[in-house]
Amino acid sequence: MSYPPSGGGYPQGGYPSGPVPPGPPRSPWSSPAVLVAIGAGVLLVVVGVLAALLLIPTDDESADRDTADGGQPSASTFTSTVTRSAETTTTTTTPTTTTPTPDRPTPTVAGADWQGFTTGPRCNAAGDPAVVVGQTSRSRVVICQVGTQTGRWYYKGAAPEGGIELQFPTRTGDTFEARNGAVRYLVSPTSLTIVEGGTVLTEEPMLAYWSLPG
């Protein structure tokens, strides 16, 4: 049997004998050249953006560059001056009450002031005045008042043998009497008399005498 079969030929509807019809049209964007051009454009855009970001200076760099060039910094400087009014200080002065110093009479005995002899004996406290100051050939005596307590006194005497201080002497007329046990010291405008019991131990005439009236 021969091929094709005799009497046969190609079946009805086989390949046409005319020219081959063209296929569907191709898109111009699918061309390799166009694709290469688009890729190159995108690459250039990316490179340009990166270059612009790298070339933009920061604020610190801009300020340093302006300073180096002798210009003013780009940021504006605002100077504000605040003037404070002078404060007024009010000073309150409290009045000081001064107690007037009493007018102290000066004794007429040499070497004495209103508290007794300057070289002793003399009254103890700063406010104790002398009410009697007397001096004999060997003794000095002072009778002092305790502050402002009228009628409250103490006796102080000094002699070559030493000194003595006695509390609370009494007064009878112009004579003061201070006691030391059985020994009595009698001070008057005329003498210093020391008595023990009924015996006079010594009687010294006054060479100088002063007393406050009372």
Coordinates of C-alpha atoms in Angstrom, one line a residue:
M1 CA 0.0 0.0 0.0
S2 CA 1.5 3.3 -1.0
Y3 CA 1.4 6.5 1.0
P4 CA -0.6 8.5 0.5
P5 CA -3.3 6.1 -0.4
S6 CA -4.2 6.2 -3.9
G7 CA -7.1 8.0 -4.9
G8 CA -6.8 9.8 -1.7
G9 CA -4.8 13.0 -1.2
Y10 CA -5.1 15.3 1.7
P11 CA -8.4 15.3 3.3
Q12 CA -10.8 18.0 2.8
G13 CA -10.0 21.0 4.9
G14 CA -6.2 20.5 5.0
Y15 CA -3.7 23.2 4.8
P16 CA -4.6 26.0 2.4
S17 CA -2.5 26.6 -0.5
G18 CA -2.3 30.4 -0.3
P19 CA 0.1 32.8 1.8
V20 CA 0.3 32.5 5.6
P21 CA -1.7 35.2 7.5
P22 CA 0.3 37.4 10.0
G23 CA 0.1 36.8 13.7
P24 CA -1.3 39.3 16.3
P25 CA 0.6 42.7 16.5
R26 CA 3.4 43.0 19.2
S27 CA 3.4 45.8 21.8
P28 CA 6.1 48.5 21.4
W29 CA 6.9 48.4 25.2
S30 CA 8.0 44.8 24.9
S31 CA 10.9 45.8 22.8
P32 CA 14.3 45.1 24.4
A33 CA 15.6 48.5 23.6
V34 CA 12.7 50.2 25.3
L35 CA 13.0 48.1 28.4
V36 CA 16.8 48.9 28.6
A37 CA 16.0 52.7 28.3
I38 CA 13.4 52.6 31.1
G39 CA 15.7 50.7 33.4
A40 CA 18.5 53.2 32.7
G41 CA 16.1 56.1 33.5
V42 CA 15.0 54.7 36.8
L43 CA 18.6 54.1 37.8
L44 CA 19.5 57.7 37.0
V45 CA 16.6 59.0 39.1
V46 CA 17.6 56.8 42.1
V47 CA 21.3 57.9 41.8
G48 CA 20.2 61.6 41.6
V49 CA 18.0 61.3 44.7
L50 CA 20.8 59.7 46.7
A51 CA 23.3 62.3 45.5
A52 CA 21.0 65.1 46.6
L53 CA 20.5 63.6 50.1
L54 CA 24.3 63.3 50.5
L55 CA 25.0 66.8 49.4
I56 CA 22.4 68.6 51.6
P57 CA 24.4 70.0 54.6
T58 CA 23.1 69.6 58.2
D59 CA 22.3 72.6 60.3
D60 CA 25.6 72.3 62.3
E61 CA 27.6 72.0 59.1
S62 CA 25.8 75.0 57.6
A63 CA 26.4 77.1 60.8
D64 CA 30.1 76.1 60.8
R65 CA 30.5 77.0 57.1
D66 CA 28.8 80.3 57.7
T67 CA 31.1 81.1 60.6
A68 CA 34.2 80.0 58.6
D69 CA 33.2 82.3 55.8
G70 CA 32.9 85.2 58.2
G71 CA 29.2 85.5 57.9
Q72 CA 26.5 85.3 60.5
P73 CA 24.9 82.0 61.5
S74 CA 21.8 81.3 59.5
A75 CA 19.6 81.2 62.7
S76 CA 18.5 84.6 63.9
T77 CA 19.7 85.7 67.4
F78 CA 17.4 87.7 69.6
T79 CA 18.8 89.5 72.6
S80 CA 16.5 90.6 75.4
T81 CA 17.5 92.9 78.2
V82 CA 15.5 92.9 81.3
T83 CA 15.8 95.8 83.7
R84 CA 14.9 95.2 87.3
S85 CA 13.8 98.1 89.4
A86 CA 15.9 98.8 92.5
E87 CA 14.6 97.1 95.5
T88 CA 13.6 99.4 98.3
T89 CA 14.8 98.2 101.7
T90 CA 13.0 99.5 104.7
T91 CA 14.9 99.5 107.9
T92 CA 12.9 99.6 111.1
T93 CA 14.8 101.1 114.0
T94 CA 13.6 100.0 117.4
P95 CA 14.1 102.7 119.9
T96 CA 16.5 101.8 122.7
T97 CA 15.4 102.5 126.2
T98 CA 18.3 103.8 128.1
T99 CA 18.1 103.7 131.9
P100 CA 19.6 106.9 133.2
T101 CA 22.6 106.5 135.4
P102 CA 21.9 107.6 138.9
D103 CA 23.7 110.8 140.0
R104 CA 26.2 109.3 142.4
P105 CA 27.8 111.7 145.0
T106 CA 31.5 111.7 145.2
P107 CA 33.0 111.0 148.6
T108 CA 35.3 113.7 150.1
V109 CA 37.9 111.1 151.1
A110 CA 41.1 111.1 149.0
G111 CA 41.5 108.1 146.7
A112 CA 37.8 107.2 146.9
D113 CA 34.9 107.2 144.5
W114 CA 31.2 106.4 144.8
Q115 CA 32.0 102.7 145.4
G116 CA 34.8 103.1 147.9
F117 CA 38.6 103.3 147.6
T118 CA 40.0 102.8 144.1
T119 CA 42.7 100.6 145.4
G120 CA 40.4 98.8 147.9
P121 CA 38.4 98.1 149.8
R122 CA 35.4 98.8 147.5
C123 CA 31.9 97.6 146.9
N124 CA 31.5 94.3 145.1
A125 CA 28.8 94.7 142.5
A126 CA 28.8 97.3 139.8
G127 CA 25.5 98.8 141.1
D128 CA 26.4 98.8 144.8
P129 CA 27.0 102.3 146.1
A130 CA 29.1 103.2 149.2
V131 CA 27.2 104.8 152.0
V132 CA 30.2 105.2 154.3
V133 CA 33.9 105.7 153.5
G134 CA 36.4 106.2 156.3
Q135 CA 40.2 106.1 156.8
T136 CA 42.3 105.9 159.9
S137 CA 46.1 105.8 160.3
R138 CA 46.2 102.1 159.7
S139 CA 42.7 101.0 158.4
R140 CA 40.3 101.7 155.6
V141 CA 36.6 100.9 155.9
V142 CA 33.7 101.0 153.5
I143 CA 30.0 100.2 154.1
C144 CA 28.1 99.4 150.9
Q145 CA 24.4 99.2 150.0
V146 CA 23.1 96.1 148.2
G147 CA 21.9 97.6 144.9
T148 CA 18.9 99.8 145.5
Q149 CA 17.8 98.0 148.6
T150 CA 17.8 100.8 151.2
G151 CA 18.8 99.6 154.7
R152 CA 20.6 96.5 153.4
W153 CA 24.4 96.8 153.7
Y154 CA 27.7 95.0 154.0
Y155 CA 31.0 96.0 155.7
K156 CA 34.4 95.8 154.2
G157 CA 37.7 96.7 156.0
A158 CA 41.4 96.5 155.2
A159 CA 44.4 96.8 157.5
P160 CA 48.0 95.7 157.4
E161 CA 46.9 92.3 158.9
G162 CA 44.5 91.7 156.0
G163 CA 40.9 92.4 155.0
I164 CA 37.5 91.4 156.2
E165 CA 33.9 91.5 154.9
L166 CA 30.9 91.3 157.1
Q167 CA 27.2 91.0 156.2
F168 CA 24.2 93.0 157.4
P169 CA 25.6 95.7 159.7
T170 CA 23.1 97.8 161.7
R171 CA 22.9 101.5 162.1
T172 CA 22.2 103.6 165.1
G173 CA 22.3 107.3 164.4
D174 CA 25.7 108.0 162.8
T175 CA 27.2 104.8 164.0
F176 CA 27.3 101.5 162.0
E177 CA 27.9 98.2 163.8
A178 CA 29.1 95.0 162.1
R179 CA 29.6 91.7 164.0
N180 CA 32.0 88.8 163.5
G181 CA 30.9 86.4 166.3
A182 CA 31.8 88.1 169.6
V183 CA 33.8 90.8 167.9
R184 CA 32.1 94.1 167.0
Y185 CA 33.2 96.7 164.5
L186 CA 31.9 100.2 165.3
V187 CA 32.2 102.8 162.6
S188 CA 31.4 106.5 163.4
P189 CA 32.5 109.9 162.0
T190 CA 35.1 110.1 164.8
S191 CA 36.6 106.5 165.0
L192 CA 36.8 102.9 164.1
T193 CA 36.4 100.9 167.3
I194 CA 36.9 97.1 167.6
V195 CA 35.3 95.5 170.7
E196 CA 35.3 91.9 171.8
G197 CA 32.8 91.2 174.6
G198 CA 33.3 94.1 177.0
T199 CA 36.9 94.8 176.0
V200 CA 38.0 97.4 173.5
L201 CA 40.7 95.8 171.3
T202 CA 41.5 99.0 169.3
E203 CA 40.2 102.5 168.8
E204 CA 41.4 104.3 165.7
P205 CA 40.5 107.9 165.2
M206 CA 39.1 108.8 161.8
L207 CA 41.4 110.9 159.6
A208 CA 38.8 111.2 156.8
Y209 CA 35.2 110.3 156.8
W210 CA 32.2 110.6 154.5
S211 CA 28.7 109.2 154.5
L212 CA 25.4 109.6 152.7
P213 CA 22.8 111.4 154.7
G214 CA 20.2 109.1 156.2

